[in-house]
């Protein structure tokens, strides 16, 4: 992608018209504050504003019509009416226009856009539909915050300050992770999560579909995975010994998944499925004990004891490899995206050391030790996925025993895994606990809802730099972007999920989208104040500042 625009215009002629704290927000026409997150590459404000009325048409042709409809849908609840869609540009006065122009590709890439608002028109131009979509997200933020409301807002002047914005993302992987394995997340809650992600220009949602505590996706060939493995929601049992008040588990049918994949794609978000192996496989082993190291022993246990009692690492026999490849076959049918996450983390391979059978397997495969057996197992999945045109993603433990040829590394135990992988020419996604674990506390533990531990505050997220200093310019090209992890052990409902996500995800959105040189925490905080009014209007929970 071409990166021609380096200019980030931050005018400081602001204070005159801002009512609240607005350092870093820009004064737009009609005294309206231009306060955008993530910060665009270039923003120039001008005098005057464009007024959206009942009569304002949205002009679009061809593929742009789909995006125009999304704009009309997004604005309708708060406006109290649907803007008219028209195709002819002769009626273009006092209109909002969306136009695809492939010549913009060199300057703005696939996701970039150019937005120009004058008193007479608002024009969003992009090389591809994704760019129009992101321009629309910016347009929503140029309107008063009440535009995010779910009901008609009375007495609001729907003005858009005159402005010229040119914008495109810094990174191509701008991700969040949710964890329905620990506490199942109903489909409408995933939809809302995607809706809010889209406003912040995120484009990847990793869904952690399987773990010790539950198997959350229907696999036709192995129905027991959901008949047994989805009835679990065991984390709380494991930690507290109590069972009352716990929700039963749940799972996504294949139709649910198709729906969510489509819903996400309409928002230019790719769902990255995560099917954990060879560890975090407790729910699979409960359902099919032959996957485990000690099937006889497991068989004898009642289900609710198995998840802690089982060895939480599967036995990488040829039959287990075939089983997981069968699962992946159905996964590939459901998820069209290039990247398939197979976990790979936290495998207690000590259990393979103690197993006669696994020691025999190591000898048979002519491997040296258990880390090599781990690597061998991951390679079986890498080859399988590559032969079907997909790419394996795994947590940084997949480096142990040798990295599979096509693997993308998700670096969670700090930066080291990401650095090693990028230096070896592998793509990486930065997801370190230190800055991107959103299940960690975001304030003093005494006053926050119970969390798993840690300390990842808003400012820390904002100051995160995804490109490690140790990488050369060439190696840095392997950093696809970054991702925040919202593990679900302590998060059982959507209100809490959103509270843990926002506003930290707003900070991360800016880290991943905006130019590095434009990042300024004080300015961000000023813009965030207004942005939280949008979330409030949208009834999206967040942690107050
Ligand atoms: C992880 O948090 N185990 C990836």
Coordinates of C-alpha atoms and ligand atoms in Angstrom, one line a residue:
X1 CA 0.0 0.0 0.0
X2 CA 1.2 3.4 -0.8
X3 CA 1.8 5.7 2.1
X4 CA 2.0 9.0 0.4
X5 CA 0.2 11.2 3.0
X6 CA 2.4 11.7 5.9
X7 CA 0.8 14.9 7.1
X8 CA -1.3 14.9 10.2
X9 CA -2.8 18.2 10.4
X10 CA -3.4 19.1 14.0
X11 CA -4.5 22.7 14.2
X12 CA -4.3 24.3 17.6
X13 CA -6.8 27.0 17.0
X14 CA -9.3 25.1 19.0
X15 CA -10.0 26.5 22.4
X16 CA -12.3 29.3 21.1
X17 CA -15.2 27.1 20.3
X18 CA -14.8 24.0 22.5
X19 CA -17.1 23.8 25.4
X20 CA -15.6 20.8 27.2
X21 CA -12.0 19.7 27.3
X22 CA -11.0 19.6 23.7
X23 CA -7.3 19.8 23.4
X24 CA -6.5 17.7 20.3
X25 CA -10.1 18.0 19.0
X26 CA -10.4 20.4 16.1
X27 CA -12.8 23.2 15.8
X28 CA -15.0 22.6 12.8
X29 CA -17.5 24.9 11.1
X30 CA -20.5 26.1 13.1
X31 CA -18.5 25.7 16.3
X32 CA -18.8 22.0 16.1
X33 CA -15.9 19.9 17.4
X34 CA -14.2 17.5 15.1
X35 CA -13.3 14.7 17.4
X36 CA -12.4 11.4 15.6
X37 CA -11.2 8.0 16.8
X38 CA -9.0 6.5 15.6
X39 CA -7.3 9.7 14.5
X40 CA -7.2 10.0 10.7
X41 CA -4.0 10.5 8.7
X42 CA -4.9 14.0 7.7
X43 CA -7.7 16.3 8.8
X44 CA -8.2 19.9 7.7
X45 CA -11.1 21.8 9.0
X46 CA -12.7 24.7 7.2
X47 CA -15.4 27.2 7.9
X48 CA -19.1 26.2 7.5
X49 CA -21.0 23.1 7.7
X50 CA -23.3 20.7 5.8
X51 CA -26.8 20.2 7.2
X52 CA -28.4 16.7 6.9
X53 CA -32.2 17.1 6.5
X54 CA -35.2 14.9 5.6
X55 CA -34.5 15.8 2.0
X56 CA -30.8 15.0 1.9
X57 CA -30.3 12.2 -0.6
X58 CA -27.4 9.7 -0.6
X59 CA -26.0 9.3 -4.1
X60 CA -24.3 6.1 -5.1
X61 CA -23.9 3.8 -8.1
X62 CA -22.9 0.2 -8.6
X63 CA -21.1 -1.4 -5.7
X64 CA -21.2 1.8 -3.7
X65 CA -25.0 1.3 -3.3
X66 CA -24.4 -1.5 -0.7
X67 CA -22.3 0.9 1.4
X68 CA -24.8 3.7 0.9
X69 CA -27.5 1.5 2.3
X70 CA -25.3 0.8 5.3
X71 CA -25.0 4.5 5.9
X72 CA -28.7 5.0 5.6
X73 CA -29.3 2.1 8.0
X74 CA -26.8 3.5 10.5
X75 CA -28.3 7.0 10.6
X76 CA -32.0 6.1 10.5
X77 CA -32.7 5.4 14.2
X78 CA -31.4 8.7 15.5
X79 CA -32.6 10.8 12.5
X80 CA -36.0 9.2 12.8
X81 CA -36.2 8.7 9.0
X82 CA -34.3 7.0 6.2
X83 CA -32.3 9.1 3.8
X84 CA -33.3 8.6 0.2
X85 CA -30.9 6.6 -2.0
X86 CA -30.5 7.9 -5.6
X87 CA -28.3 6.9 -8.4
X88 CA -28.0 9.9 -10.6
X89 CA -25.4 12.5 -9.8
X90 CA -27.3 15.3 -11.5
X91 CA -29.4 15.5 -8.3
X92 CA -26.2 15.8 -6.4
X93 CA -26.6 19.2 -4.8
X94 CA -27.1 19.1 -1.0
X95 CA -26.3 15.4 -1.1
X96 CA -24.0 12.8 0.5
X97 CA -22.2 11.1 -2.3
X98 CA -20.3 7.8 -2.2
X99 CA -18.0 7.0 -5.1
X100 CA -15.6 4.2 -6.0
X101 CA -12.5 5.3 -7.9
X102 CA -9.9 2.7 -8.5
X103 CA -7.3 5.4 -9.2
X104 CA -7.3 6.2 -5.5
X105 CA -5.8 2.7 -4.7
X106 CA -2.2 3.9 -5.0
X107 CA -2.7 6.7 -2.6
X108 CA -5.2 5.2 -0.1
X109 CA -5.0 1.4 -0.5
X110 CA -7.9 -1.0 -0.1
X111 CA -9.1 0.4 3.2
X112 CA -8.4 4.1 2.8
X113 CA -10.9 6.9 1.9
X114 CA -11.1 10.6 1.2
X115 CA -13.9 12.6 2.7
X116 CA -14.7 16.1 1.8
X117 CA -17.5 18.0 3.5
X118 CA -18.5 21.4 2.1
X119 CA -21.7 23.4 2.8
X120 CA -23.1 21.9 -0.5
X121 CA -22.1 18.2 -0.4
X122 CA -20.3 15.5 1.5
X123 CA -18.3 13.3 -0.8
X124 CA -16.6 10.0 0.3
X125 CA -14.4 8.5 -2.3
X126 CA -12.4 5.2 -2.0
X127 CA -10.7 2.7 -4.2
X128 CA -12.7 -0.2 -2.7
X129 CA -16.0 -0.7 -0.8
X130 CA -14.1 -1.2 2.5
X131 CA -12.7 2.3 2.2
X132 CA -16.2 3.7 1.7
X133 CA -17.3 1.8 4.8
X134 CA -14.5 3.3 6.9
X135 CA -15.4 6.7 5.5
X136 CA -18.9 6.2 6.7
X137 CA -17.7 5.3 10.2
X138 CA -15.8 8.7 10.2
X139 CA -18.9 10.4 8.9
X140 CA -20.9 9.1 11.8
X141 CA -18.4 10.6 14.1
X142 CA -18.6 14.0 12.3
X143 CA -22.3 14.2 13.2
X144 CA -23.4 15.1 16.8
X145 CA -22.9 12.1 19.2
X146 CA -26.7 11.7 19.4
X147 CA -26.5 10.1 15.9
X148 CA -25.4 6.9 17.6
X149 CA -28.7 6.8 19.5
X150 CA -31.2 3.9 19.1
X151 CA -34.2 6.2 19.0
X152 CA -35.1 9.4 17.2
X153 CA -33.2 12.3 18.8
X154 CA -35.4 15.4 19.2
X155 CA -34.2 18.9 18.5
X156 CA -30.7 18.1 17.2
X157 CA -29.2 20.0 14.2
X158 CA -27.6 17.3 12.2
X159 CA -24.6 19.3 11.0
X160 CA -21.3 18.0 9.6
X161 CA -18.5 20.5 9.9
X162 CA -16.7 21.3 6.7
X163 CA -13.6 19.2 6.6
X164 CA -11.2 17.4 4.3
X165 CA -10.0 14.0 5.5
X166 CA -7.6 11.6 3.9
X167 CA -7.2 8.4 5.8
X168 CA -5.9 4.8 5.7
X169 CA -4.7 2.3 8.3
X170 CA -1.2 1.8 9.6
X171 CA -1.7 -2.0 10.1
X172 CA -3.8 -4.6 8.3
X173 CA -4.5 -6.8 11.4
X174 CA -6.6 -4.8 13.8
X175 CA -8.0 -7.4 16.1
X176 CA -10.0 -8.3 19.2
X177 CA -10.5 -11.7 20.7
X178 CA -13.6 -13.0 22.5
X179 CA -13.9 -16.2 24.5
X180 CA -17.2 -18.0 24.4
X181 CA -15.4 -21.2 25.5
X182 CA -15.3 -20.0 29.1
X183 CA -18.7 -18.3 29.1
X184 CA -20.8 -18.8 26.1
X185 CA -21.7 -15.6 24.2
X186 CA -25.1 -15.6 22.6
X187 CA -25.3 -14.7 18.9
X188 CA -27.0 -11.3 19.4
X189 CA -24.2 -10.3 21.8
X190 CA -21.6 -11.2 19.2
X191 CA -23.5 -9.1 16.6
X192 CA -23.4 -6.1 19.0
X193 CA -19.7 -6.7 19.6
X194 CA -19.1 -6.6 15.9
X195 CA -21.2 -3.5 15.4
X196 CA -19.1 -1.6 18.0
X197 CA -15.8 -2.9 16.6
X198 CA -16.8 -1.6 13.1
X199 CA -17.2 2.0 14.4
X200 CA -13.5 1.8 15.6
X201 CA -12.3 0.3 12.3
X202 CA -11.3 -3.1 13.7
X203 CA -11.1 -5.8 11.0
X204 CA -10.4 -9.1 12.8
X205 CA -12.5 -10.9 15.5
X206 CA -10.8 -14.0 16.8
X207 CA -13.3 -16.3 18.4
X208 CA -11.9 -18.8 20.9
X209 CA -14.3 -21.6 20.2
X210 CA -12.9 -24.5 22.2
X211 CA -11.1 -25.0 25.5
X212 CA -11.1 -27.1 28.6
X213 CA -14.4 -25.4 29.7
X214 CA -16.4 -25.9 26.6
X215 CA -16.7 -26.8 22.9
X216 CA -18.8 -24.1 21.3
X217 CA -19.2 -25.0 17.6
X218 CA -21.2 -27.7 16.0
X219 CA -19.1 -30.3 14.1
X220 CA -21.3 -32.7 12.2
X221 CA -18.9 -35.5 12.1
X222 CA -18.4 -35.5 15.9
X223 CA -21.7 -34.6 17.5
X224 CA -20.5 -35.6 20.9
X225 CA -18.3 -32.4 20.9
X226 CA -21.4 -30.3 21.5
X227 CA -23.7 -33.0 23.0
X228 CA -21.2 -33.4 25.9
X229 CA -18.6 -30.7 25.5
X230 CA -20.9 -27.7 25.1
X231 CA -22.8 -28.4 28.3
X232 CA -19.9 -27.2 30.3
X233 CA -19.1 -23.8 31.7
X234 CA -16.7 -24.9 34.2
X235 CA -14.3 -22.1 35.1
X236 CA -16.3 -20.9 38.0
X237 CA -16.8 -24.4 39.3
X238 CA -13.1 -25.0 39.0
X239 CA -12.2 -21.9 40.9
X240 CA -14.9 -21.6 43.5
X241 CA -16.3 -25.1 43.8
X242 CA -19.8 -23.6 43.6
X243 CA -22.2 -24.5 40.8
X244 CA -25.4 -22.5 41.7
X245 CA -26.2 -19.5 39.5
X246 CA -24.0 -20.8 36.7
X247 CA -25.4 -20.7 33.2
X248 CA -25.3 -23.9 31.3
X249 CA -22.9 -23.7 28.3
X250 CA -24.1 -23.4 24.8
X251 CA -22.7 -23.7 21.2
X252 CA -23.0 -22.1 17.8
X253 CA -24.8 -24.2 15.2
X254 CA -23.2 -24.2 11.8
X255 CA -26.0 -21.9 10.6
X256 CA -25.2 -19.5 13.5
X257 CA -21.6 -19.4 12.3
X258 CA -22.5 -18.8 8.7
X259 CA -24.7 -15.9 9.9
X260 CA -22.0 -14.4 12.1
X261 CA -19.4 -14.7 9.3
X262 CA -21.7 -12.9 6.9
X263 CA -22.7 -10.3 9.5
X264 CA -19.0 -9.6 10.2
X265 CA -18.1 -9.5 6.5
X266 CA -20.7 -6.8 6.0
X267 CA -18.7 -4.8 8.5
X268 CA -15.3 -5.7 6.8
X269 CA -14.4 -7.9 9.8
X270 CA -13.0 -11.3 9.2
X271 CA -13.8 -13.8 11.9
X272 CA -10.7 -15.9 12.8
X273 CA -11.8 -19.1 14.4
X274 CA -9.6 -20.6 17.1
X275 CA -9.7 -24.3 17.6
X276 CA -7.3 -25.1 20.4
X277 CA -4.8 -28.0 20.2
X278 CA -2.9 -29.9 21.5
X279 CA -3.8 -28.4 24.9
X280 CA -6.9 -26.6 26.2
X281 CA -8.7 -29.6 24.7
X282 CA -10.5 -30.7 27.9
X283 CA -14.0 -30.4 26.4
X284 CA -13.0 -32.4 23.3
X285 CA -11.4 -35.1 25.5
X286 CA -14.4 -35.3 27.7
X287 CA -16.5 -35.8 24.6
X288 CA -14.1 -38.2 22.9
X289 CA -11.9 -39.7 25.6
X290 CA -9.8 -41.5 22.9
X291 CA -8.2 -38.2 22.2
X292 CA -6.6 -38.1 25.6
X293 CA -3.6 -39.7 27.1
X294 CA -5.5 -41.9 29.5
X295 CA -8.8 -42.8 27.9
X296 CA -9.6 -45.5 30.5
X297 CA -9.1 -43.3 33.5
X298 CA -11.0 -40.4 31.9
X299 CA -13.9 -42.7 31.1
X300 CA -14.3 -43.5 34.7
X301 CA -14.7 -39.9 35.8
X302 CA -18.0 -38.0 36.0
X303 CA -18.0 -35.2 33.5
X304 CA -17.7 -32.3 36.0
X305 CA -14.5 -33.7 37.4
X306 CA -12.9 -34.5 34.1
X307 CA -11.9 -31.1 33.0
X308 CA -9.5 -30.6 35.9
X309 CA -8.6 -34.3 36.1
X310 CA -7.9 -34.9 32.5
X311 CA -4.4 -34.1 31.3
X312 CA -5.6 -31.1 29.2
X313 CA -3.3 -32.1 26.4
X314 CA -4.3 -34.5 23.8
X315 CA -2.2 -37.5 22.7
X316 CA -0.9 -36.7 19.3
X317 CA -1.6 -40.2 17.9
X318 CA -2.3 -40.4 14.2
X319 CA -6.0 -40.9 15.1
X320 CA -6.0 -37.5 17.0
X321 CA -4.3 -35.8 14.1
X322 CA -7.0 -37.2 11.8
X323 CA -9.7 -36.2 14.2
X324 CA -8.5 -32.6 14.4
X325 CA -8.1 -32.4 10.6
X326 CA -11.7 -33.6 10.2
X327 CA -12.7 -30.8 12.6
X328 CA -10.7 -28.3 10.5
X329 CA -12.3 -29.6 7.3
X330 CA -15.7 -28.4 8.6
X331 CA -14.1 -25.2 10.0
X332 CA -12.7 -24.4 6.5
X333 CA -16.2 -24.8 5.0
X334 CA -17.6 -22.3 7.5
X335 CA -14.9 -19.6 7.7
X336 CA -13.7 -18.3 4.3
X337 CA -10.9 -16.2 5.8
X338 CA -7.3 -17.0 5.1
X339 CA -6.2 -17.4 8.7
X340 CA -7.1 -20.3 11.0
X341 CA -5.9 -20.3 14.6
X342 CA -5.0 -23.6 16.1
X343 CA -4.0 -22.3 19.6
X344 CA -0.8 -24.2 20.4
X345 CA -0.3 -22.6 23.8
X346 CA 0.3 -23.9 27.2
X347 CA 0.6 -27.5 26.4
X348 CA 1.9 -29.4 29.4
X349 CA 4.2 -31.7 27.5
X350 CA 5.5 -33.1 30.7
X351 CA 2.6 -35.4 30.4
X352 CA 4.0 -36.8 27.2
X353 CA 7.3 -37.3 29.0
X354 CA 5.6 -39.6 31.5
X355 CA 3.7 -41.6 28.9
X356 CA 5.3 -44.8 27.6
X357 CA 3.0 -44.5 24.5
X358 CA 4.2 -41.0 23.7
X359 CA 7.8 -41.9 24.2
X360 CA 7.3 -44.7 21.7
X361 CA 5.7 -42.2 19.3
X362 CA 8.6 -39.9 19.6
X363 CA 11.0 -42.7 18.7
X364 CA 8.8 -43.9 15.9
X365 CA 8.7 -40.4 14.3
X366 CA 12.5 -40.2 14.9
X367 CA 12.0 -37.0 17.0
X368 CA 14.3 -35.9 19.8
X369 CA 12.0 -34.9 22.5
X370 CA 8.5 -33.6 23.6
X371 CA 9.0 -30.0 22.1
X372 CA 9.7 -31.7 18.8
X373 CA 6.6 -33.8 19.1
X374 CA 4.6 -30.6 19.8
X375 CA 6.2 -29.0 16.7
X376 CA 5.5 -32.2 14.6
X377 CA 1.8 -32.1 15.6
X378 CA 1.5 -28.4 14.7
X379 CA 3.2 -29.1 11.4
X380 CA 0.5 -31.7 10.5
X381 CA -2.0 -28.9 10.8
X382 CA 0.1 -26.4 9.0
X383 CA 0.6 -28.7 6.0
X384 CA -3.1 -29.6 6.0
X385 CA -4.2 -25.9 6.0
X386 CA -1.6 -24.9 3.5
X387 CA -2.7 -27.6 1.1
X388 CA -6.2 -26.0 1.3
X389 CA -5.0 -22.5 0.6
X390 CA -5.1 -21.3 4.2
X391 CA -2.6 -20.2 6.8
X392 CA -2.0 -21.4 10.3
X393 CA -1.9 -19.0 13.2
X394 CA -0.7 -20.1 16.6
X395 CA 0.3 -18.6 20.0
X396 CA 4.1 -18.2 20.4
X397 CA 4.6 -21.6 21.9
X398 CA 4.5 -23.0 18.4
X399 CA 8.1 -21.7 18.1
X400 CA 9.2 -24.5 20.5
X401 CA 10.7 -27.4 18.7
X402 CA 10.8 -25.5 15.4
X403 CA 8.2 -23.3 13.6
X404 CA 6.0 -24.8 11.0
X405 CA 6.8 -23.3 7.5
X406 CA 3.7 -21.3 6.9
X407 CA 2.8 -20.4 10.5
X408 CA 1.8 -16.9 11.6
X409 CA 2.9 -16.3 15.2
X410 CA 0.7 -14.5 17.7
X411 CA 3.1 -13.1 20.3
X412 CA 1.4 -13.1 23.7
X413 CA 4.2 -13.8 26.2
X414 CA 5.8 -10.5 25.6
X415 CA 7.5 -9.5 22.3
X416 CA 10.2 -12.2 22.2
X417 CA 8.1 -14.7 20.2
X418 CA 7.1 -12.0 17.7
X419 CA 10.7 -10.8 17.3
X420 CA 12.1 -14.4 16.7
X421 CA 9.3 -15.2 14.2
X422 CA 9.6 -11.9 12.3
X423 CA 13.4 -12.3 12.2
X424 CA 12.9 -15.8 10.7
X425 CA 10.6 -14.3 8.0
X426 CA 7.3 -15.3 9.5
X427 CA 4.3 -12.9 9.8
X428 CA 3.3 -12.0 13.4
X429 CA 0.5 -10.4 15.2
X430 CA 1.5 -8.7 18.5
X431 CA -0.8 -9.6 21.4
X432 CA 1.3 -9.3 24.5
X433 CA -0.2 -9.7 28.0
X434 CA 1.6 -6.5 29.1
X435 CA -0.5 -4.2 26.9
X436 CA -3.3 -6.1 25.2
X437 CA -4.8 -8.5 27.7
X438 CA -8.2 -6.9 28.3
X439 CA -9.2 -9.5 30.9
X440 CA -6.6 -7.8 33.1
X441 CA -7.5 -5.1 35.6
X442 CA -7.9 -1.6 34.1
X443 CA -8.0 0.1 37.5
X444 CA -7.3 -0.5 41.1
X445 CA -8.5 -4.1 41.9
X446 CA -10.3 -3.0 45.0
X447 CA -12.7 -0.9 43.0
X448 CA -13.0 -3.0 39.8
X449 CA -15.0 -6.1 39.1
X450 CA -13.0 -9.3 39.8
X451 CA -10.6 -10.0 37.0
X452 CA -8.0 -12.6 36.4
X453 CA -5.1 -10.3 37.6
X454 CA -2.7 -8.1 35.8
X455 CA -2.7 -4.3 35.3
X456 CA -3.5 -3.0 31.8
X457 CA -4.7 0.5 32.0
X458 CA -6.0 2.7 29.2
X459 CA -2.8 4.8 29.0
X460 CA -0.6 1.7 28.8
X461 CA -2.7 0.4 25.9
X462 CA -2.5 3.8 24.2
X463 CA 1.3 3.9 24.5
X464 CA 1.8 0.4 23.1
X465 CA 4.0 0.2 20.0
X466 CA 3.4 -2.9 18.0
X467 CA 6.7 -2.8 16.1
X468 CA 9.4 -4.0 18.5
X469 CA 12.6 -1.9 18.4
X470 CA 14.7 -5.0 17.8
X471 CA 13.3 -5.4 14.3
X472 CA 14.9 -3.9 11.1
X473 CA 12.7 -2.1 8.7
X474 CA 12.4 -5.3 6.5
X475 CA 11.6 -7.5 9.5
X476 CA 9.0 -5.0 10.7
X477 CA 7.0 -5.6 7.6
X478 CA 6.2 -9.0 9.1
X479 CA 4.2 -7.4 11.9
X480 CA 0.7 -7.6 10.5
X481 CA -0.7 -5.7 13.4
X482 CA -2.0 -6.3 16.9
X483 CA -4.9 -7.8 18.8
X484 CA -6.4 -7.4 22.3
X485 CA -7.5 -10.6 24.2
X486 CA -10.7 -10.7 26.2
X487 CA -10.5 -14.1 27.9
X488 CA -13.8 -15.0 29.4
X489 CA -13.1 -16.8 32.7
X490 CA -14.5 -13.9 34.8
X491 CA -16.8 -12.4 32.2
X492 CA -20.2 -13.9 32.0
X493 CA -22.4 -11.2 30.4
X494 CA -22.3 -8.6 27.7
X495 CA -22.4 -5.6 30.0
X496 CA -19.2 -6.7 31.7
X497 CA -17.7 -7.8 28.3
X498 CA -18.2 -4.3 26.9
X499 CA -17.0 -2.7 30.2
X500 CA -13.7 -4.6 29.9
X501 CA -13.4 -3.8 26.2
X502 CA -14.1 0.0 26.2
X503 CA -12.5 2.4 26.3
X504 CA -9.3 0.3 26.1
X505 CA -10.3 -0.9 22.6
X506 CA -10.6 2.8 21.5
X507 CA -7.0 3.3 22.5
X508 CA -5.9 0.1 20.7
X509 CA -7.9 1.1 17.6
X510 CA -5.8 4.2 17.4
X511 CA -2.5 2.3 17.9
X512 CA -3.4 0.1 15.0
X513 CA -4.9 2.6 12.6
X514 CA -3.4 6.0 13.1
X515 CA 0.1 7.2 12.1
X516 CA 2.6 6.5 14.8
X517 CA 3.9 10.1 14.9
X518 CA 0.3 11.4 15.4
X519 CA -0.2 9.6 18.7
X520 CA -0.6 11.9 21.7
X521 CA -2.2 10.7 24.9
X522 CA -3.5 14.1 26.1
X523 CA -5.1 14.8 22.7
X524 CA -6.6 11.3 22.6
X525 CA -8.1 11.8 26.0
X526 CA -9.8 15.0 24.8
X527 CA -11.2 13.2 21.8
X528 CA -12.2 10.2 23.9
X529 CA -14.4 12.3 26.1
X530 CA -16.7 13.2 23.2
X531 CA -16.4 9.7 21.8
X532 CA -17.8 8.2 25.0
X533 CA -20.9 10.3 24.5
X534 CA -21.4 8.3 21.3
X535 CA -21.1 5.0 23.1
X536 CA -23.5 6.3 25.8
X537 CA -26.0 7.3 23.1
X538 CA -25.6 3.8 21.6
X539 CA -26.2 2.1 25.0
X540 CA -22.8 0.5 24.8
X541 CA -21.3 -0.1 28.3
X542 CA -17.8 1.1 29.0
X543 CA -15.6 1.9 32.0
X544 CA -16.0 5.6 32.8
X545 CA -12.8 7.6 32.7
Ligands
LIG1 C1 -2.8 -17.5 26.2 O1 -3.2 -16.5 26.9 N1 -2.7 -18.6 26.7 C2 -2.6 -17.3 24.8

